[in-house]
PDB file of C-alpha atoms in Angstrom:
ATOM      1  CA  UNK A  21      25.549   3.577 -41.873  1.00 45.00           C
ATOM      2  CA  UNK A  22      25.067   0.950 -39.090  1.00 64.00           C
ATOM      3  CA  UNK A  23      21.493   0.018 -39.981  1.00 46.00           C
ATOM      4  CA  UNK A  24      20.348  -3.592 -40.016  1.00 52.00           C
ATOM      5  CA  UNK A  25      17.218  -5.239 -41.253  1.00 51.00           C
ATOM      6  CA  UNK A  26      14.452  -5.388 -38.668  1.00 40.00           C
ATOM      7  CA  UNK A  27      13.902  -8.940 -37.491  1.00 50.00           C
ATOM      8  CA  UNK A  28      10.455 -10.203 -36.484  1.00 58.00           C
ATOM      9  CA  UNK A  29      10.218 -10.409 -32.702  1.00 67.00           C
ATOM     10  CA  UNK A  30      10.101 -13.858 -31.180  1.00 81.00           C
ATOM     11  CA  UNK A  31       6.849 -14.756 -29.461  1.00 85.00           C
ATOM     12  CA  UNK A  32       8.700 -15.398 -26.217  1.00 85.00           C
ATOM     13  CA  UNK A  33      10.095 -11.844 -26.314  1.00 87.00           C
ATOM     14  CA  UNK A  34       6.566 -10.455 -26.662  1.00 88.00           C
ATOM     15  CA  UNK A  35       5.496 -12.509 -23.643  1.00 89.00           C
ATOM     16  CA  UNK A  36       8.478 -11.233 -21.638  1.00 90.00           C
ATOM     17  CA  UNK A  37       7.653  -7.605 -22.433  1.00 90.00           C
ATOM     18  CA  UNK A  38       3.983  -8.078 -21.529  1.00 90.00           C
ATOM     19  CA  UNK A  39       4.713  -9.691 -18.153  1.00 90.00           C
ATOM     20  CA  UNK A  40       7.407  -7.109 -17.411  1.00 89.00           C
ATOM     21  CA  UNK A  41       4.855  -4.365 -18.067  1.00 87.00           C
ATOM     22  CA  UNK A  42       2.284  -5.976 -15.750  1.00 88.00           C
ATOM     23  CA  UNK A  43       4.847  -6.210 -12.948  1.00 85.00           C
ATOM     24  CA  UNK A  44       6.091  -2.660 -13.549  1.00 84.00           C
ATOM     25  CA  UNK A  45       2.558  -1.225 -13.376  1.00 81.00           C
ATOM     26  CA  UNK A  46       1.811  -3.207 -10.222  1.00 79.00           C
ATOM     27  CA  UNK A  47      -0.942  -5.272 -11.830  1.00 82.00           C
ATOM     28  CA  UNK A  48       1.004  -8.438 -11.051  1.00 86.00           C
ATOM     29  CA  UNK A  49       2.029  -8.172  -7.402  1.00 80.00           C
ATOM     30  CA  UNK A  50       4.896  -9.822  -5.501  1.00 81.00           C
ATOM     31  CA  UNK A  51       3.926 -13.326  -4.435  1.00 84.00           C
ATOM     32  CA  UNK A  52       1.043 -13.548  -6.912  1.00 88.00           C
ATOM     33  CA  UNK A  53       0.658 -16.897  -8.649  1.00 92.00           C
ATOM     34  CA  UNK A  54       0.475 -16.927 -12.440  1.00 93.00           C
ATOM     35  CA  UNK A  55      -2.193 -19.049 -14.145  1.00 92.00           C
ATOM     36  CA  UNK A  56      -1.306 -22.643 -14.976  1.00 91.00           C
ATOM     37  CA  UNK A  57       0.930 -23.046 -18.024  1.00 90.00           C
ATOM     38  CA  UNK A  58      -1.808 -24.325 -20.364  1.00 91.00           C
ATOM     39  CA  UNK A  59      -4.214 -21.543 -19.342  1.00 92.00           C
ATOM     40  CA  UNK A  60      -1.582 -18.791 -19.529  1.00 91.00           C
ATOM     41  CA  UNK A  61      -0.373 -19.936 -22.949  1.00 90.00           C
ATOM     42  CA  UNK A  62      -3.967 -19.865 -24.210  1.00 90.00           C
ATOM     43  CA  UNK A  63      -4.563 -16.369 -22.795  1.00 91.00           C
ATOM     44  CA  UNK A  64      -1.397 -15.055 -24.421  1.00 90.00           C
ATOM     45  CA  UNK A  65      -2.015 -16.890 -27.696  1.00 90.00           C
ATOM     46  CA  UNK A  66       1.398 -18.575 -27.746  1.00 89.00           C
ATOM     47  CA  UNK A  67       2.661 -22.147 -27.658  1.00 90.00           C
ATOM     48  CA  UNK A  68       3.705 -23.688 -24.370  1.00 90.00           C
ATOM     49  CA  UNK A  69       7.371 -23.949 -25.495  1.00 91.00           C
ATOM     50  CA  UNK A  70       7.363 -20.185 -26.254  1.00 90.00           C
ATOM     51  CA  UNK A  71       5.837 -19.513 -22.851  1.00 91.00           C
ATOM     52  CA  UNK A  72       8.442 -21.693 -21.121  1.00 91.00           C
ATOM     53  CA  UNK A  73      11.209 -19.789 -22.885  1.00 92.00           C
ATOM     54  CA  UNK A  74       9.736 -16.470 -21.694  1.00 91.00           C
ATOM     55  CA  UNK A  75       9.308 -17.723 -18.132  1.00 92.00           C
ATOM     56  CA  UNK A  76      12.922 -18.945 -18.073  1.00 93.00           C
ATOM     57  CA  UNK A  77      14.126 -15.495 -19.164  1.00 93.00           C
ATOM     58  CA  UNK A  78      11.995 -13.762 -16.530  1.00 93.00           C
ATOM     59  CA  UNK A  79      13.342 -16.135 -13.887  1.00 92.00           C
ATOM     60  CA  UNK A  80      16.894 -15.255 -14.956  1.00 92.00           C
ATOM     61  CA  UNK A  81      15.954 -11.587 -14.493  1.00 90.00           C
ATOM     62  CA  UNK A  82      14.698 -12.334 -10.973  1.00 89.00           C
ATOM     63  CA  UNK A  83      11.129 -11.310 -11.795  1.00 90.00           C
ATOM     64  CA  UNK A  84       9.509 -14.751 -11.557  1.00 92.00           C
ATOM     65  CA  UNK A  85      10.178 -17.702  -9.309  1.00 91.00           C
ATOM     66  CA  UNK A  86       9.025 -21.324  -9.393  1.00 86.00           C
ATOM     67  CA  UNK A  87       7.838 -23.233  -6.333  1.00 84.00           C
ATOM     68  CA  UNK A  88       7.898 -26.998  -6.719  1.00 80.00           C
ATOM     69  CA  UNK A  89       4.397 -28.407  -6.944  1.00 80.00           C
ATOM     70  CA  UNK A  90       2.818 -24.952  -6.579  1.00 85.00           C
ATOM     71  CA  UNK A  91       3.469 -23.095  -9.817  1.00 89.00           C
ATOM     72  CA  UNK A  92       5.079 -19.884 -11.016  1.00 90.00           C
ATOM     73  CA  UNK A  93       4.950 -16.747  -8.866  1.00 92.00           C
ATOM     74  CA  UNK A  94       5.960 -13.123  -9.152  1.00 89.00           C
ATOM     75  CA  UNK A  95       9.192 -12.723  -7.199  1.00 87.00           C
ATOM     76  CA  UNK A  96       9.475 -10.391  -4.230  1.00 78.00           C
ATOM     77  CA  UNK A  97      10.574  -7.540  -6.468  1.00 68.00           C
ATOM     78  CA  UNK A  98       9.873  -4.946  -3.786  1.00 60.00           C
ATOM     79  CA  UNK A  99      12.362  -6.337  -1.322  1.00 58.00           C
ATOM     80  CA  UNK A 100      12.949  -4.179   1.721  1.00 58.00           C
ATOM     81  CA  UNK A 101      13.763  -0.504   1.510  1.00 63.00           C
ATOM     82  CA  UNK A 102      15.368  -0.667   4.950  1.00 70.00           C
ATOM     83  CA  UNK A 103      17.729  -2.973   6.778  1.00 74.00           C
ATOM     84  CA  UNK A 104      16.346  -5.035   9.700  1.00 75.00           C
ATOM     85  CA  UNK A 105      18.391  -2.937  12.131  1.00 81.00           C
ATOM     86  CA  UNK A 106      16.916   0.307  10.796  1.00 80.00           C
ATOM     87  CA  UNK A 107      13.424  -1.194  10.835  1.00 77.00           C
ATOM     88  CA  UNK A 108      13.848  -2.006  14.542  1.00 79.00           C
ATOM     89  CA  UNK A 109      14.872   1.603  15.170  1.00 82.00           C
ATOM     90  CA  UNK A 110      11.764   2.820  13.370  1.00 79.00           C
ATOM     91  CA  UNK A 111       9.589   0.635  15.573  1.00 77.00           C
ATOM     92  CA  UNK A 112      10.987   2.066  18.817  1.00 80.00           C
ATOM     93  CA  UNK A 113      11.372   5.790  18.126  1.00 81.00           C
ATOM     94  CA  UNK A 114       8.490   8.254  17.875  1.00 80.00           C
ATOM     95  CA  UNK A 115      10.522  10.499  15.584  1.00 84.00           C
ATOM     96  CA  UNK A 116      10.414   7.835  12.861  1.00 85.00           C
ATOM     97  CA  UNK A 117       6.641   7.439  13.224  1.00 84.00           C
ATOM     98  CA  UNK A 118       5.953  11.128  12.712  1.00 87.00           C
ATOM     99  CA  UNK A 119       8.500  11.467   9.909  1.00 89.00           C
ATOM    100  CA  UNK A 120       6.775   8.532   8.236  1.00 87.00           C
ATOM    101  CA  UNK A 121       3.392  10.249   8.502  1.00 89.00           C
ATOM    102  CA  UNK A 122       4.857  13.480   7.157  1.00 92.00           C
ATOM    103  CA  UNK A 123       6.325  11.578   4.209  1.00 92.00           C
ATOM    104  CA  UNK A 124       2.994   9.857   3.553  1.00 91.00           C
ATOM    105  CA  UNK A 125       1.200  13.211   3.730  1.00 94.00           C
ATOM    106  CA  UNK A 126       3.379  14.612   0.962  1.00 95.00           C
ATOM    107  CA  UNK A 127       3.403  11.511  -1.237  1.00 94.00           C
ATOM    108  CA  UNK A 128      -0.258  10.587  -0.852  1.00 95.00           C
ATOM    109  CA  UNK A 129      -1.344  14.179  -1.329  1.00 97.00           C
ATOM    110  CA  UNK A 130       0.459  14.145  -4.681  1.00 97.00           C
ATOM    111  CA  UNK A 131      -0.973  10.705  -5.481  1.00 96.00           C
ATOM    112  CA  UNK A 132      -4.541  11.864  -4.752  1.00 97.00           C
ATOM    113  CA  UNK A 133      -4.031  14.929  -6.929  1.00 97.00           C
ATOM    114  CA  UNK A 134      -2.738  12.739  -9.772  1.00 97.00           C
ATOM    115  CA  UNK A 135      -5.514  10.161  -9.263  1.00 97.00           C
ATOM    116  CA  UNK A 136      -8.166  12.871  -9.643  1.00 98.00           C
ATOM    117  CA  UNK A 137      -6.514  14.011 -12.873  1.00 97.00           C
ATOM    118  CA  UNK A 138      -5.230  10.814 -14.456  1.00 95.00           C
ATOM    119  CA  UNK A 139      -7.127   7.968 -12.807  1.00 94.00           C
ATOM    120  CA  UNK A 140      -9.298   5.950 -15.146  1.00 93.00           C
ATOM    121  CA  UNK A 141     -12.998   5.450 -14.568  1.00 95.00           C
ATOM    122  CA  UNK A 142     -12.125   1.891 -13.565  1.00 94.00           C
ATOM    123  CA  UNK A 143      -9.602   3.186 -10.973  1.00 95.00           C
ATOM    124  CA  UNK A 144     -12.244   5.426  -9.411  1.00 97.00           C
ATOM    125  CA  UNK A 145     -14.785   2.593  -9.335  1.00 97.00           C
ATOM    126  CA  UNK A 146     -12.305   0.469  -7.369  1.00 96.00           C
ATOM    127  CA  UNK A 147     -11.818   3.298  -4.844  1.00 97.00           C
ATOM    128  CA  UNK A 148     -15.591   3.776  -4.574  1.00 98.00           C
ATOM    129  CA  UNK A 149     -16.125   0.042  -4.005  1.00 98.00           C
ATOM    130  CA  UNK A 150     -13.568  -0.034  -1.206  1.00 97.00           C
ATOM    131  CA  UNK A 151     -15.144   3.021   0.424  1.00 97.00           C
ATOM    132  CA  UNK A 152     -18.591   1.391   0.234  1.00 97.00           C
ATOM    133  CA  UNK A 153     -17.163  -1.615   2.073  1.00 96.00           C
ATOM    134  CA  UNK A 154     -15.626   0.728   4.667  1.00 94.00           C
ATOM    135  CA  UNK A 155     -19.079   2.182   5.355  1.00 93.00           C
ATOM    136  CA  UNK A 156     -20.553  -1.283   5.767  1.00 93.00           C
ATOM    137  CA  UNK A 157     -17.770  -2.322   8.154  1.00 90.00           C
ATOM    138  CA  UNK A 158     -18.128   0.863  10.203  1.00 86.00           C
ATOM    139  CA  UNK A 159     -21.792   0.043  10.815  1.00 85.00           C
ATOM    140  CA  UNK A 160     -20.761  -3.172  12.573  1.00 84.00           C
ATOM    141  CA  UNK A 161     -19.636  -3.031  16.184  1.00 73.00           C
ATOM    142  CA  UNK A 162     -16.672  -5.409  16.076  1.00 78.00           C
ATOM    143  CA  UNK A 163     -15.078  -4.848  12.685  1.00 75.00           C
ATOM    144  CA  UNK A 164     -11.938  -2.926  13.651  1.00 78.00           C
ATOM    145  CA  UNK A 165      -9.561  -5.380  11.973  1.00 82.00           C
ATOM    146  CA  UNK A 166     -11.609  -5.353   8.756  1.00 86.00           C
ATOM    147  CA  UNK A 167     -11.711  -1.545   8.841  1.00 86.00           C
ATOM    148  CA  UNK A 168      -7.935  -1.410   9.205  1.00 84.00           C
ATOM    149  CA  UNK A 169      -7.478  -3.715   6.217  1.00 86.00           C
ATOM    150  CA  UNK A 170      -9.914  -1.684   4.111  1.00 91.00           C
ATOM    151  CA  UNK A 171      -8.137   1.511   5.147  1.00 90.00           C
ATOM    152  CA  UNK A 172      -4.876   0.108   3.742  1.00 88.00           C
ATOM    153  CA  UNK A 173      -6.631  -1.006   0.547  1.00 91.00           C
ATOM    154  CA  UNK A 174      -8.216   2.436   0.103  1.00 95.00           C
ATOM    155  CA  UNK A 175      -4.889   4.252   0.312  1.00 94.00           C
ATOM    156  CA  UNK A 176      -3.167   1.686  -1.904  1.00 91.00           C
ATOM    157  CA  UNK A 177      -5.880   2.077  -4.547  1.00 94.00           C
ATOM    158  CA  UNK A 178      -5.236   5.822  -4.651  1.00 96.00           C
ATOM    159  CA  UNK A 179      -1.535   5.196  -5.214  1.00 93.00           C
ATOM    160  CA  UNK A 180      -2.428   2.746  -8.010  1.00 91.00           C
ATOM    161  CA  UNK A 181      -4.716   5.349  -9.598  1.00 94.00           C
ATOM    162  CA  UNK A 182      -1.920   7.939  -9.647  1.00 94.00           C
ATOM    163  CA  UNK A 183      -0.304   6.030 -12.529  1.00 91.00           C
ATOM    164  CA  UNK A 184       3.246   6.692 -11.419  1.00 91.00           C
ATOM    165  CA  UNK A 185       5.105   3.376 -11.291  1.00 86.00           C
ATOM    166  CA  UNK A 186       8.009   4.650  -9.155  1.00 87.00           C
ATOM    167  CA  UNK A 187       5.618   6.032  -6.532  1.00 89.00           C
ATOM    168  CA  UNK A 188       3.571   2.844  -6.667  1.00 86.00           C
ATOM    169  CA  UNK A 189       6.441   0.482  -5.860  1.00 83.00           C
ATOM    170  CA  UNK A 190       8.025   2.810  -3.308  1.00 85.00           C
ATOM    171  CA  UNK A 191       4.768   3.262  -1.391  1.00 87.00           C
ATOM    172  CA  UNK A 192       3.931  -0.446  -1.495  1.00 82.00           C
ATOM    173  CA  UNK A 193       7.238  -1.089   0.220  1.00 80.00           C
ATOM    174  CA  UNK A 194       6.367   1.536   2.853  1.00 81.00           C
ATOM    175  CA  UNK A 195       2.883   0.086   3.377  1.00 79.00           C
ATOM    176  CA  UNK A 196       4.413  -3.336   3.953  1.00 75.00           C
ATOM    177  CA  UNK A 197       6.207  -1.951   7.018  1.00 75.00           C
ATOM    178  CA  UNK A 198       2.931  -0.423   8.183  1.00 75.00           C
ATOM    179  CA  UNK A 199       1.124  -3.752   7.814  1.00 73.00           C
ATOM    180  CA  UNK A 200       3.826  -5.320  10.001  1.00 70.00           C
ATOM    181  CA  UNK A 201       3.037  -2.771  12.701  1.00 68.00           C
ATOM    182  CA  UNK A 202       6.478  -1.158  12.442  1.00 65.00           C
ATOM    183  CA  UNK A 203       5.154   2.404  12.538  1.00 69.00           C
ATOM    184  CA  UNK A 204       1.839   1.995  14.310  1.00 72.00           C
ATOM    185  CA  UNK A 205      -1.043  -0.438  14.569  1.00 68.00           C
ATOM    186  CA  UNK A 206      -3.940   0.651  12.398  1.00 71.00           C
ATOM    187  CA  UNK A 207      -6.410  -1.231  14.598  1.00 69.00           C
ATOM    188  CA  UNK A 208      -5.589   1.154  17.453  1.00 68.00           C
ATOM    189  CA  UNK A 209      -6.947   3.985  15.299  1.00 70.00           C
ATOM    190  CA  UNK A 210     -10.309   2.228  15.089  1.00 68.00           C
ATOM    191  CA  UNK A 211     -10.602   1.235  18.743  1.00 67.00           C
ATOM    192  CA  UNK A 212     -12.923   4.100  19.745  1.00 64.00           C
ATOM    193  CA  UNK A 213     -16.268   4.806  18.147  1.00 59.00           C
ATOM    194  CA  UNK A 214     -15.562   8.533  17.823  1.00 61.00           C
ATOM    195  CA  UNK A 215     -12.288   7.836  16.004  1.00 81.00           C
ATOM    196  CA  UNK A 216     -13.984   5.330  13.701  1.00 84.00           C
ATOM    197  CA  UNK A 217     -16.645   7.857  12.728  1.00 86.00           C
ATOM    198  CA  UNK A 218     -14.116  10.652  12.193  1.00 90.00           C
ATOM    199  CA  UNK A 219     -11.878   8.449  10.061  1.00 91.00           C
ATOM    200  CA  UNK A 220     -14.801   7.343   7.919  1.00 93.00           C
ATOM    201  CA  UNK A 221     -15.826  10.980   7.366  1.00 96.00           C
ATOM    202  CA  UNK A 222     -12.272  11.786   6.299  1.00 96.00           C
ATOM    203  CA  UNK A 223     -12.201   8.913   3.826  1.00 97.00           C
ATOM    204  CA  UNK A 224     -15.582  10.045   2.528  1.00 98.00           C
ATOM    205  CA  UNK A 225     -14.159  13.520   1.837  1.00 98.00           C
ATOM    206  CA  UNK A 226     -11.213  11.974  -0.002  1.00 98.00           C
ATOM    207  CA  UNK A 227     -13.461   9.711  -2.056  1.00 98.00           C
ATOM    208  CA  UNK A 228     -15.915  12.505  -2.885  1.00 98.00           C
ATOM    209  CA  UNK A 229     -13.090  14.706  -4.183  1.00 98.00           C
ATOM    210  CA  UNK A 230     -11.667  11.883  -6.291  1.00 98.00           C
ATOM    211  CA  UNK A 231     -15.039  10.936  -7.767  1.00 98.00           C
ATOM    212  CA  UNK A 232     -15.599  14.621  -8.615  1.00 98.00           C
ATOM    213  CA  UNK A 233     -12.129  14.708 -10.210  1.00 98.00           C
ATOM    214  CA  UNK A 234     -11.157  17.677  -8.040  1.00 98.00           C
ATOM    215  CA  UNK A 235      -7.346  17.456  -7.671  1.00 98.00           C
ATOM    216  CA  UNK A 236      -6.864  20.275  -5.147  1.00 98.00           C
ATOM    217  CA  UNK A 237      -9.710  19.054  -2.943  1.00 98.00           C
ATOM    218  CA  UNK A 238      -8.420  15.475  -3.083  1.00 98.00           C
ATOM    219  CA  UNK A 239      -4.960  16.557  -1.967  1.00 98.00           C
ATOM    220  CA  UNK A 240      -6.362  18.745   0.825  1.00 98.00           C
ATOM    221  CA  UNK A 241      -8.581  15.898   2.065  1.00 98.00           C
ATOM    222  CA  UNK A 242      -5.640  13.469   2.233  1.00 97.00           C
ATOM    223  CA  UNK A 243      -3.527  16.035   4.084  1.00 97.00           C
ATOM    224  CA  UNK A 244      -6.314  16.739   6.586  1.00 96.00           C
ATOM    225  CA  UNK A 245      -6.766  13.000   7.177  1.00 94.00           C
ATOM    226  CA  UNK A 246      -3.081  12.350   7.860  1.00 93.00           C
ATOM    227  CA  UNK A 247      -2.865  15.460  10.069  1.00 93.00           C
ATOM    228  CA  UNK A 248      -5.667  13.918  12.140  1.00 91.00           C
ATOM    229  CA  UNK A 249      -3.857  10.566  12.327  1.00 88.00           C
ATOM    230  CA  UNK A 250      -0.660  12.288  13.426  1.00 87.00           C
ATOM    231  CA  UNK A 251      -2.416  14.266  16.168  1.00 87.00           C
ATOM    232  CA  UNK A 252      -4.298  11.172  17.373  1.00 83.00           C
ATOM    233  CA  UNK A 253      -1.061   9.229  17.651  1.00 83.00           C
ATOM    234  CA  UNK A 254       0.686  12.120  19.415  1.00 82.00           C
ATOM    235  CA  UNK A 255      -2.160  12.259  21.941  1.00 80.00           C
ATOM    236  CA  UNK A 256      -1.939   8.502  22.500  1.00 76.00           C
ATOM    237  CA  UNK A 257       1.845   8.678  22.959  1.00 72.00           C
ATOM    238  CA  UNK A 258       1.454  11.435  25.577  1.00 76.00           C
ATOM    239  CA  UNK A 259      -1.205   9.434  27.403  1.00 71.00           C
ATOM    240  CA  UNK A 260       1.021   6.329  27.385  1.00 66.00           C
ATOM    241  CA  UNK A 261       3.966   8.296  28.785  1.00 72.00           C
ATOM    242  CA  UNK A 262       1.831   9.883  31.517  1.00 70.00           C
ATOM    243  CA  UNK A 263       0.473   6.475  32.472  1.00 69.00           C
ATOM    244  CA  UNK A 264       3.984   5.031  32.645  1.00 66.00           C
ATOM    245  CA  UNK A 265       5.150   7.901  34.871  1.00 68.00           C
ATOM    246  CA  UNK A 266       2.133   7.446  37.140  1.00 67.00           C
ATOM    247  CA  UNK A 267       2.878   3.728  37.502  1.00 71.00           C
ATOM    248  CA  UNK A 268       6.504   4.449  38.381  1.00 69.00           C
ATOM    249  CA  UNK A 269       5.451   6.957  41.053  1.00 69.00           C
ATOM    250  CA  UNK A 270       2.932   4.542  42.501  1.00 70.00           C
ATOM    251  CA  UNK A 271       5.520   1.769  42.567  1.00 67.00           C
ATOM    252  CA  UNK A 272       8.039   4.095  44.244  1.00 62.00           C
ATOM    253  CA  UNK A 273       5.508   5.116  46.896  1.00 67.00           C
ATOM    254  CA  UNK A 274       4.552   1.526  47.621  1.00 69.00           C
ATOM    255  CA  UNK A 275       8.200   0.605  48.126  1.00 69.00           C
ATOM    256  CA  UNK A 276       8.716   3.531  50.511  1.00 66.00           C
ATOM    257  CA  UNK A 277       5.631   2.531  52.454  1.00 58.00           C
TER     258      UNK A 277
END
């Protein structure tokens, strides 16, 4: 029989597995700086040579990267799900925007349902804290950029609380395109007071369902929110097209005159 004696695991291998797990679960994010070597070795309870050996292995795997004079960072493990050419197409075609929202509706609805079922108490506290900050920002007149950032954090926290690592990394890659303004500019959604109030109410409904651990209600609240976003964007697109047509007609008339 091909059995062999079990060998004690090297300390560096234990460090590798722990850091791999933190990256996989999204606790260590791309671009995040690790603590200084002395501090990290103390936290892990290993010698600095063992830590260096683990870091070298993780660098070989492409999970960590070293920046001269700055330290050790988590590599950009997300990368890009789409080529630059396809990203440019997304940015210029309405079809991609609405397909993106439809995709988010399905994925985030599932994530909210899972978060209500499987999210830890700590996960739900994070979501509650972000929502509290959203309320505070909404009370201020000129906080549209902050509201947009908190909106992204709120949705990302729900994905984190779903405890599905494939969904987590896939959606973080999608959100990165959203932050770049590829699909639409979140700040536009907060430009009118009525929209700001409606969006806050929708996030309140999502948060309430999650805090109550009501999976069906959480999913329905996410779907209703993204339906609203889709309709608001469709209305804005129609208004932009009508304005463009009106300008063309006015320009044509002025040239004839």
